[in-house]
mmCIF file of C-alpha atoms in Angstrom:
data_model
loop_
_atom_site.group_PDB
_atom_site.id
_atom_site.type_symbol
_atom_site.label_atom_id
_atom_site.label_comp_id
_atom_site.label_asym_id
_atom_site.label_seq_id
_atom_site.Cartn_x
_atom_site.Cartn_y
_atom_site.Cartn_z
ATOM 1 C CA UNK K 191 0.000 0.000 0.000
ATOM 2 C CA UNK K 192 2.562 2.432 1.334
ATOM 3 C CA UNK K 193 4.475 1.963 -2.365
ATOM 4 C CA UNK K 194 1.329 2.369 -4.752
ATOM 5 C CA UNK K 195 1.021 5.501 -2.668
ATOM 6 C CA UNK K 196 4.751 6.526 -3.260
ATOM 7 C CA UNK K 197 4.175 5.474 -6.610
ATOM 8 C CA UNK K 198 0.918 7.846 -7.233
ATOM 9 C CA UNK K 199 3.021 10.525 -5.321
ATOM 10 C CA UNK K 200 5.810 10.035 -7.895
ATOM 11 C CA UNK K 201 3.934 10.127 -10.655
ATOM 12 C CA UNK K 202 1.733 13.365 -9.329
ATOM 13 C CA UNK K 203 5.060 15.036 -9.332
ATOM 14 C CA UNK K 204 6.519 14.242 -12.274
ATOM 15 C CA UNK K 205 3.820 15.258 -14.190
ATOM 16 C CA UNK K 206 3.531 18.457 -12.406
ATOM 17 C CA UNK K 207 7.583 18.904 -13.233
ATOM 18 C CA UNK K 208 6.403 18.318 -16.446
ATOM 19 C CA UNK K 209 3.157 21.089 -17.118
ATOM 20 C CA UNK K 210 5.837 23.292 -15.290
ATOM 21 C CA UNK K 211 8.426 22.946 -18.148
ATOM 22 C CA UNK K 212 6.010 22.929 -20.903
ATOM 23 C CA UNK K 213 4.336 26.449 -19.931
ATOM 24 C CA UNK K 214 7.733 27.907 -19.233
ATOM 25 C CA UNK K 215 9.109 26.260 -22.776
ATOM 26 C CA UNK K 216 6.011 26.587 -24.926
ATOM 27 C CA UNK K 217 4.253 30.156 -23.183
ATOM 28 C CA UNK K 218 7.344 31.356 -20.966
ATOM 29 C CA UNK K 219 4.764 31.442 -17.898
ATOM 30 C CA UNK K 220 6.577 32.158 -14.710
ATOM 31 C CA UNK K 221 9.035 35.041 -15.913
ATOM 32 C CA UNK K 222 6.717 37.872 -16.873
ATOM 33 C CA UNK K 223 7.866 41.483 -17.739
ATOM 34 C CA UNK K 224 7.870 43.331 -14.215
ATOM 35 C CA UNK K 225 6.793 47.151 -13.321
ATOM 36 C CA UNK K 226 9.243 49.509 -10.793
ATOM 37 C CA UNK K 227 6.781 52.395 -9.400
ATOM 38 C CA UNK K 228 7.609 55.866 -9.419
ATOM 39 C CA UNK K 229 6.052 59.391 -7.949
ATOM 40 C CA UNK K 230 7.274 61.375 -10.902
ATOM 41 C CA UNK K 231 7.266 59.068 -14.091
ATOM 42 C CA UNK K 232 4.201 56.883 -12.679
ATOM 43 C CA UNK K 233 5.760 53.492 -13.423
ATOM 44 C CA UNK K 234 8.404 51.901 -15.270
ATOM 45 C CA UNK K 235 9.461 48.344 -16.830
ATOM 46 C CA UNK K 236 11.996 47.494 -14.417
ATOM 47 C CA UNK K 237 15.372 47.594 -15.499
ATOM 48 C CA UNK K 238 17.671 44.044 -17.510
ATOM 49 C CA UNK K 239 14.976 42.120 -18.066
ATOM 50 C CA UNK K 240 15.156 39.350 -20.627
ATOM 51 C CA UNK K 241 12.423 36.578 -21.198
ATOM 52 C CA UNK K 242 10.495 34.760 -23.268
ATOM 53 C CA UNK K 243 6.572 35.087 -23.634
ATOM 54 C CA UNK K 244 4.470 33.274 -25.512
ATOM 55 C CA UNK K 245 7.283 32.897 -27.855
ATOM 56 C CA UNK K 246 8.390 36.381 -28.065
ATOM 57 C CA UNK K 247 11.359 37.326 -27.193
ATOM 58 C CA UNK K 248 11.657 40.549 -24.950
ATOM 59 C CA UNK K 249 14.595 42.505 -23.673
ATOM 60 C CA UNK K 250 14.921 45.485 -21.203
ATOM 61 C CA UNK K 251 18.032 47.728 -21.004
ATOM 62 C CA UNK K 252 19.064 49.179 -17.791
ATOM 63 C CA UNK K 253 16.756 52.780 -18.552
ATOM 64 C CA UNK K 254 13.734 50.870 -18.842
ATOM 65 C CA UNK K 255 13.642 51.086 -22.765
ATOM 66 C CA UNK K 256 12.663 47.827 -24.682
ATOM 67 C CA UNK K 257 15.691 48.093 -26.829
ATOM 68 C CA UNK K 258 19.416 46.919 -26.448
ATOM 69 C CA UNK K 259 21.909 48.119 -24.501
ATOM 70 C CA UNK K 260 23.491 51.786 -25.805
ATOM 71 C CA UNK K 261 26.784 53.691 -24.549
ATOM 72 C CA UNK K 262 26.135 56.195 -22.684
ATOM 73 C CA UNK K 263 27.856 58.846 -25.202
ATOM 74 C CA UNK K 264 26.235 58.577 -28.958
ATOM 75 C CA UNK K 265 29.400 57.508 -31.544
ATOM 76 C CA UNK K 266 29.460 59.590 -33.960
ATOM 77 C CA UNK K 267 28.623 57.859 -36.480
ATOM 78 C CA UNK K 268 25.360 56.793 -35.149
ATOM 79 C CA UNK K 269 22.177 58.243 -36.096
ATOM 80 C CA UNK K 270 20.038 58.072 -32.555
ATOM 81 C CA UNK K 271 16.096 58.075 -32.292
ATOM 82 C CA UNK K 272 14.167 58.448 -29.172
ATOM 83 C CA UNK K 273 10.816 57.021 -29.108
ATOM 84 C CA UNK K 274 8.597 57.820 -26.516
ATOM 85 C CA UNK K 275 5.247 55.874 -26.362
ATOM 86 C CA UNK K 276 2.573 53.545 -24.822
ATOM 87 C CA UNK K 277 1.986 50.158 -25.577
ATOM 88 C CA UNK K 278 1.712 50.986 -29.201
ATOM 89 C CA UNK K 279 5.490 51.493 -28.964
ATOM 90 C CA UNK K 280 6.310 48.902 -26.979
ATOM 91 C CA UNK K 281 4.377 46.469 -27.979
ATOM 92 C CA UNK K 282 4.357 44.095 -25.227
ATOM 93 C CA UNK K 283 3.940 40.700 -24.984
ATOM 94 C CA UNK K 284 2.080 40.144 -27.806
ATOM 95 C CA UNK K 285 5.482 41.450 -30.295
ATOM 96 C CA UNK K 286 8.334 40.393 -30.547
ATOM 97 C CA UNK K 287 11.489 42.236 -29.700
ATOM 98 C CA UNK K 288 12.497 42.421 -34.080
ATOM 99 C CA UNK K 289 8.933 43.218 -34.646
ATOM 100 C CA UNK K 290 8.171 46.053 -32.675
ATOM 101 C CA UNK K 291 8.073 49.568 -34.046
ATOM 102 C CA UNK K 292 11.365 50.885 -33.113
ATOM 103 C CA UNK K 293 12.977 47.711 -34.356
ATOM 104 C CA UNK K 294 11.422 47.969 -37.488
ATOM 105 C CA UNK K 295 12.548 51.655 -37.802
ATOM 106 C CA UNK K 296 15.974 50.839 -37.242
ATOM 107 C CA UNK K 297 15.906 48.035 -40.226
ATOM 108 C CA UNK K 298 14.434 50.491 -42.720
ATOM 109 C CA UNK K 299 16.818 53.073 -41.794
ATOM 110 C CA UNK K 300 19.902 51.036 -41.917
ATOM 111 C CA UNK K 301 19.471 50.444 -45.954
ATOM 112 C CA UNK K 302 19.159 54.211 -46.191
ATOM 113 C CA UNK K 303 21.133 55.947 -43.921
ATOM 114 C CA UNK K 304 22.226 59.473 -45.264
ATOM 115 C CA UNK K 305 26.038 60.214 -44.642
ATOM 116 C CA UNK K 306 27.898 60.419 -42.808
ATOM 117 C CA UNK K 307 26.026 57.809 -40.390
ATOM 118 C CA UNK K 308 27.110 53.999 -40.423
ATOM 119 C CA UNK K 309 24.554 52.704 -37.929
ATOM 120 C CA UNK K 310 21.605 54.187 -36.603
ATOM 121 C CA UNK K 311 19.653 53.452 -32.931
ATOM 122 C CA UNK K 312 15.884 53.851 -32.375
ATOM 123 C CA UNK K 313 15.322 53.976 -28.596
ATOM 124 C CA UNK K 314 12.024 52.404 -27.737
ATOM 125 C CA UNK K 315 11.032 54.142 -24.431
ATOM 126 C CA UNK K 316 8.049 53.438 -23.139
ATOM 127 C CA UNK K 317 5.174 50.940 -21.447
ATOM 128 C CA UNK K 318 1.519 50.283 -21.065
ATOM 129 C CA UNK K 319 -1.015 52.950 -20.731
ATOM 130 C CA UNK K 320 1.828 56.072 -20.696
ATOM 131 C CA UNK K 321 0.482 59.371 -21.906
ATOM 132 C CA UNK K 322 2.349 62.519 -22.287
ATOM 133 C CA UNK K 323 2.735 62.951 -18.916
ATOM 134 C CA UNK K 324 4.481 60.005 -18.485
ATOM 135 C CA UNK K 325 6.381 60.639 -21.064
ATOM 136 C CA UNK K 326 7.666 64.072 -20.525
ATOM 137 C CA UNK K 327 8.458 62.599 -16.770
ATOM 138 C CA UNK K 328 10.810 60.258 -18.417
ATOM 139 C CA UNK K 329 12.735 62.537 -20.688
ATOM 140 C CA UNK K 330 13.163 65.008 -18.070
ATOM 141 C CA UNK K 331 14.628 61.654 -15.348
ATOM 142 C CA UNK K 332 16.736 60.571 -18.384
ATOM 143 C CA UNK K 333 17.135 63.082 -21.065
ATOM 144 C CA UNK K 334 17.557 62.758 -24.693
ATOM 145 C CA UNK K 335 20.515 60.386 -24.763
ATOM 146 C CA UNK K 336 21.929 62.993 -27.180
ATOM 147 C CA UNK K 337 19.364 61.306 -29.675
ATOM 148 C CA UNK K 338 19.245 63.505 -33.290
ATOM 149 C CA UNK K 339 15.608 62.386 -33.517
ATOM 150 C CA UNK K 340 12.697 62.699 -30.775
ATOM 151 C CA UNK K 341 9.317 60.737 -31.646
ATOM 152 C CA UNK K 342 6.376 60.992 -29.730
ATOM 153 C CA UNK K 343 3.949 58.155 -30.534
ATOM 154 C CA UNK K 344 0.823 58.559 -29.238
ATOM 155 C CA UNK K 345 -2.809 57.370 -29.736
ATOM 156 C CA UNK K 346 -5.916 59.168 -28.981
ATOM 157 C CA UNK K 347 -6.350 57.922 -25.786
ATOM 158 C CA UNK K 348 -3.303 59.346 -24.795
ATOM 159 C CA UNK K 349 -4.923 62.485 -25.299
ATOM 160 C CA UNK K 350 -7.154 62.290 -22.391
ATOM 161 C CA UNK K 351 -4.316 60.431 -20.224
ATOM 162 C CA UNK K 352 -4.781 61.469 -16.614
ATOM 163 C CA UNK K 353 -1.037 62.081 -14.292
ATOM 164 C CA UNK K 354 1.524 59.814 -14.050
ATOM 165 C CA UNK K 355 0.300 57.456 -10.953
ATOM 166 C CA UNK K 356 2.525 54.177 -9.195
ATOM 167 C CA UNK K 357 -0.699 52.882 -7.467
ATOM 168 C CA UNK K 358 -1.060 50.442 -10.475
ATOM 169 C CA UNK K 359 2.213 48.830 -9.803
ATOM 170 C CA UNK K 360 1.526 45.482 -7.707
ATOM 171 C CA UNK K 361 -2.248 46.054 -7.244
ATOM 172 C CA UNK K 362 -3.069 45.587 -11.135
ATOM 173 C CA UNK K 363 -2.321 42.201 -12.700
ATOM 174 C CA UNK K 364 -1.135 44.203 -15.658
ATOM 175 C CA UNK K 365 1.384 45.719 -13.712
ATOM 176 C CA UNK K 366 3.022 43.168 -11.756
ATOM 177 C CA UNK K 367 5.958 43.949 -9.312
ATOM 178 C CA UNK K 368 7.415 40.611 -9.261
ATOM 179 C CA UNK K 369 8.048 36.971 -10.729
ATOM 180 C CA UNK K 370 5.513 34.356 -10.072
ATOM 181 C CA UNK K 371 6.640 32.124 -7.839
ATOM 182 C CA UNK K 372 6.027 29.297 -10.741
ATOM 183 C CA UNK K 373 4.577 28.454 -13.953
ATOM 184 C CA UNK K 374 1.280 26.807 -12.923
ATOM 185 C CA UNK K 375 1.193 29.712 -10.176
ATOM 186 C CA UNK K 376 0.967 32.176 -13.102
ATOM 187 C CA UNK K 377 -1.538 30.621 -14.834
ATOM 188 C CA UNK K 378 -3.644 29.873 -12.023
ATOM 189 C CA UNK K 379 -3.779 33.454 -11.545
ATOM 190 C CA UNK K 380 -4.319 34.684 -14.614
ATOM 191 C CA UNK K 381 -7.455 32.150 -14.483
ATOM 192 C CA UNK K 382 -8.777 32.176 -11.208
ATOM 193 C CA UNK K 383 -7.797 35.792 -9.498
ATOM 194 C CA UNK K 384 -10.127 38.645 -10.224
ATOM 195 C CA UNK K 385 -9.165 42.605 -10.308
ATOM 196 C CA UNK K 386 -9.789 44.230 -6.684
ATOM 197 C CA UNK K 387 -10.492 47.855 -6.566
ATOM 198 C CA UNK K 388 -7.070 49.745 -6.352
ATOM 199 C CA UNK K 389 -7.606 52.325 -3.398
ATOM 200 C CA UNK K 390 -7.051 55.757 -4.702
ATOM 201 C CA UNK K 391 -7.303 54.964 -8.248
ATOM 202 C CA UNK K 392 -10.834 56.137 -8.910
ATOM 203 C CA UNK K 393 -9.707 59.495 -7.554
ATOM 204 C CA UNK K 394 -7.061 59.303 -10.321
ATOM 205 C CA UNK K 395 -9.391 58.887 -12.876
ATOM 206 C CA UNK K 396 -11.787 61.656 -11.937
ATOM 207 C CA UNK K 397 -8.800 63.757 -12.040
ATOM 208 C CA UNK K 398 -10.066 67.120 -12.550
ATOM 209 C CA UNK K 399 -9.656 70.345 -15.045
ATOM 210 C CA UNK K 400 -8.898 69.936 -18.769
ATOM 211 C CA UNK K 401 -6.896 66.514 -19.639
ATOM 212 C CA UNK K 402 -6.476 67.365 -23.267
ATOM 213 C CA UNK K 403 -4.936 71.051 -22.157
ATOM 214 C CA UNK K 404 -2.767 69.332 -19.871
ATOM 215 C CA UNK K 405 -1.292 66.731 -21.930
ATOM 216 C CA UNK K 406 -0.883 69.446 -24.643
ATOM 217 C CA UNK K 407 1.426 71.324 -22.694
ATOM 218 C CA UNK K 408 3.292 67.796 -21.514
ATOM 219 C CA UNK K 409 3.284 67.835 -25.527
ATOM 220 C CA UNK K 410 4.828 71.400 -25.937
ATOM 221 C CA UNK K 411 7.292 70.766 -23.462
ATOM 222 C CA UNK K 412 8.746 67.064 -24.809
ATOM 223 C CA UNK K 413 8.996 70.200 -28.114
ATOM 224 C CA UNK K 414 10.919 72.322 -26.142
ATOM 225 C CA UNK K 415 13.274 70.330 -24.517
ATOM 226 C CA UNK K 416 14.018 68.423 -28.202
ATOM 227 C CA UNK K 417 14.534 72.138 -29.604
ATOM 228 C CA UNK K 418 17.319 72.286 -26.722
ATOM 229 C CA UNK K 419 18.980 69.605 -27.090
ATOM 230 C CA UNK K 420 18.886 70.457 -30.628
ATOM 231 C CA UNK K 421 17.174 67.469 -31.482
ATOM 232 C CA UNK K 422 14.008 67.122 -34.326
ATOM 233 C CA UNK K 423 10.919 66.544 -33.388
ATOM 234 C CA UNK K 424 8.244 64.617 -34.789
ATOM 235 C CA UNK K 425 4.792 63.656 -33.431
ATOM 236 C CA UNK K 426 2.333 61.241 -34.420
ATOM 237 C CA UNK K 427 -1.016 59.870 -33.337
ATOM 238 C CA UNK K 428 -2.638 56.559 -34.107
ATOM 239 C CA UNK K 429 -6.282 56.040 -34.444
ATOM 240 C CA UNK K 430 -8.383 53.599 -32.145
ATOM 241 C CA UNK K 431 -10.383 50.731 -34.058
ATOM 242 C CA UNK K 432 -14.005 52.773 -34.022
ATOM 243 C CA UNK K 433 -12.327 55.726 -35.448
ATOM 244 C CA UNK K 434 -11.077 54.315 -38.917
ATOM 245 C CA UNK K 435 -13.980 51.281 -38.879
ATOM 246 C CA UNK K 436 -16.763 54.210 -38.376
ATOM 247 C CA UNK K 437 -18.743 51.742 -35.611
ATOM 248 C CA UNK K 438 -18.834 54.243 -32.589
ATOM 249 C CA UNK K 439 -17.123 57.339 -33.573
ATOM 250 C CA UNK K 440 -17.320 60.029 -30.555
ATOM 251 C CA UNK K 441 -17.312 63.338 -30.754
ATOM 252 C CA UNK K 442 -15.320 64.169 -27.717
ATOM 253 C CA UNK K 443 -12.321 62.210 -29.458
ATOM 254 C CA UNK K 444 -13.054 64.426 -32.470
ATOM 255 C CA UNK K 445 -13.035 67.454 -30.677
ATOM 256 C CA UNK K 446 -9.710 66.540 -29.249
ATOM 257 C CA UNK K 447 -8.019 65.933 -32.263
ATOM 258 C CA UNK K 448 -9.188 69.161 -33.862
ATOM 259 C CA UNK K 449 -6.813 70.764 -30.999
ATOM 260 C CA UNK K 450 -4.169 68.805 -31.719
ATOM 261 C CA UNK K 451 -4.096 69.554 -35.247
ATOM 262 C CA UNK K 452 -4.108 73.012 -34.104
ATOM 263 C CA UNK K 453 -1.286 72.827 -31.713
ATOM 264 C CA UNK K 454 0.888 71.171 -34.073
ATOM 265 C CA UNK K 455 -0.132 73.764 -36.719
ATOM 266 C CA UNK K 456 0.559 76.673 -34.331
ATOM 267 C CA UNK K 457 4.106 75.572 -33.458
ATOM 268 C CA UNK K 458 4.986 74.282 -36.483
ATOM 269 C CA UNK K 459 5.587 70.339 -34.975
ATOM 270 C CA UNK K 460 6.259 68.026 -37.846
ATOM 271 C CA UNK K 461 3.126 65.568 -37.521
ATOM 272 C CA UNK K 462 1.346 62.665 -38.769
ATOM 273 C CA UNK K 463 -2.132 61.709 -38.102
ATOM 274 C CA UNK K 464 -2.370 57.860 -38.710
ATOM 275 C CA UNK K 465 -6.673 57.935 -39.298
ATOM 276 C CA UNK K 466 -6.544 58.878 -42.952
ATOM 277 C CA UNK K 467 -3.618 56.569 -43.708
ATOM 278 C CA UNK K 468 -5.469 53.134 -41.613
ATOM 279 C CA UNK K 469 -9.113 54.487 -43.066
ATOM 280 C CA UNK K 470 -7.503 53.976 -46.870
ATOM 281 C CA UNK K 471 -6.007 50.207 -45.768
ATOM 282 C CA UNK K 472 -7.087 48.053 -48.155
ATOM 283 C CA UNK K 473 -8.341 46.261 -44.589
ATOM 284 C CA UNK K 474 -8.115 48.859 -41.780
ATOM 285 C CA UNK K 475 -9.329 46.207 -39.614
ATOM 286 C CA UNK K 476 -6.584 44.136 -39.966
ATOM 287 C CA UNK K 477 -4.338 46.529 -38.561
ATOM 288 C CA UNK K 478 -5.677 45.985 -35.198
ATOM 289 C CA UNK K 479 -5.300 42.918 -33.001
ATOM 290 C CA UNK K 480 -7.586 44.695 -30.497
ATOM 291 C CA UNK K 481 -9.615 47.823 -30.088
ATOM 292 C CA UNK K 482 -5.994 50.163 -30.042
ATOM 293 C CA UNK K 483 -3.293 47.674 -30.308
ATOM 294 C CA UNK K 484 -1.851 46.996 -33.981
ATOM 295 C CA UNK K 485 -1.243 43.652 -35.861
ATOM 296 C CA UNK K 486 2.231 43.291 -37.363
ATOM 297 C CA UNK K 487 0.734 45.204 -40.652
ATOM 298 C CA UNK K 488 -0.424 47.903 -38.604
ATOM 299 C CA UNK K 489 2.797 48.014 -37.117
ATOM 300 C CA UNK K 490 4.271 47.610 -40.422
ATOM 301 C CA UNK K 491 2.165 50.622 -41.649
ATOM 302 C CA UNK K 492 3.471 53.003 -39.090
ATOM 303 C CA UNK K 493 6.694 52.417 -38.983
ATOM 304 C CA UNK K 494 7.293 52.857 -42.725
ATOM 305 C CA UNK K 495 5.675 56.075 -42.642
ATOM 306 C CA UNK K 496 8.008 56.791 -39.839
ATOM 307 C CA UNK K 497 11.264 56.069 -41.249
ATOM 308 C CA UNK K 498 10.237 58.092 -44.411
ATOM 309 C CA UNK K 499 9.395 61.058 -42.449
ATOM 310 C CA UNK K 500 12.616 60.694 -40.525
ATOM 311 C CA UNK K 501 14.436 60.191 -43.640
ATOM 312 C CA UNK K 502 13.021 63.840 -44.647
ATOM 313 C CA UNK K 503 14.318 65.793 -41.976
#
């Protein structure tokens, strides 16, 4: 009796050894991306972080960016990009590290690069759910990295992005603060623990005043301190799924374009508005993977009309 039970024990564990290996191998459970709060910027990826999920490959540098490793003083010979985003940018878990934006940026350049560059760096700051605010945070913690190029990425939810907050860090499943302790624990999670209330976020998001007017001037001032560090500036906005499919179009949204356009016009900002481009797709909705997030052809989309623009300065 005592060795059937040994036996069923055995086996119990073995084939827990094994689901354990096969999520980590075949979904890289158990080493997700992990989230650093802070008062000023909000939140950040933490710092070297390389994994595997669901078979993408994913690398953070030691400033948080999802991009390789850079020396701290631009050779000169290198043509440097900064782009700040959200998860548009980034691209999370969902892309992998050679497909997201900034990676694809970097490829196009590389076959054209004007003289007298050899190689050319696009820095992919950013994470989930960062608006201007965020943004401007992070550029004024880390600076330009004496980057030629500045990009602001945003989409039009960024627009009504309320301040940078690190009550989402360890609260929100999104926005874990540390590895699970394994595989099976992950997915356990994922499947069986539900959201709780974050205290203090719903006073966040009932922030107060004009949220377009404040991440405009977030917006002017990621312009100024590019024009500073002598560095060009271009901004661009992509459209969320209802805009370009015409299913629930909003008139707030539309409204808060209109400024944009105006702001951009006023100053003079180099700028692209993705809606027109994604709304003449041959299949806008197969840009999108989601309501905001872009397929590999939307990502495909923007960042050739990226490096083209860049190309023009």
């Amino acid at each position: 009796m005592v060795r059937v039970i040994l036996l069923v024990v055995a086996a119990v564990v073995g084939l827990l050894i094994a689901i354990e290996i096969g999520l980590r191998v075949l979904l890289g459970l158990g080493d997700r991306p992990i989230y650093i709060p802070d008062e000023e910027i909000g939140y950040l990826l933490a710092p070297n972080q390389k994994m595997r999920r669901f078979g993408n490959r994913i690398f953070i540098n030691r400033y948080s960016m999802r991009s390789d490793e850079l020396a701290d003083v631009r050779p000169a010979a290198t043509l440097r990009i900064l782009l700040l985003g959200d998860s548009i940018a980034n691209g999370a878990w969902w892309t992998d590290q050679a497909q997201t934006i900034s990676a694809a940026i970097a490829q196009q350049l590389q076959a054209n690069l004007p003289q007298p560059f050899q190689t050319v760096e696009v820095l992919n700051a950013s994470a989930n759910s960062w608006g201007p605010r965020n943004q401007l945070a992070y550029l004024k913690r880390f600076g330009t990295f004496d980057s030629q190029i500045i990009v602001l990425l945003l989409n039009t939810d960024d627009l009504f992005a309320t301040a940078p907050t690190p009550l989402l860090v360890g609260r929100d499943p999104n926005y874990p603060d540390r590895k699970p302790n394994s595989a099976i624990g992950e997915l356990l999670e994922r499947v069986f623990v539900r959201p709780q209330p974050i205290p203090g976020m719903a006073k966040v998001y009932q922030e107060k005043g004009d949220r377009v007017s404040h991440n405009l001037v977030a917006i002017e001032n990621i312009h100024a301190i590019a024009c500073q560090n002598r560095a060009q500036f271009l901004l661009a906005i992509a459209p969320l799924l209802r805009e370009v499919d015409g299913t629930a179009p909003r008139e707030y949204e539309q409204k808060a374009r209109s400024r944009l356009k105006a702001f951009v016009q006023t100053r003079k900002i180099t700028f692209v508005d993705f809606l027109p481009l994604f709304k003449h797709s041959d299949r806008p909705t197969f840009l999108y993977r989601d309501r905001i997030h872009l397929t590999p052809d939307g990502n495909r989309l923007v960042s050739d009309t990226l490096a083209q623009l860049i190309l023009a300065f």
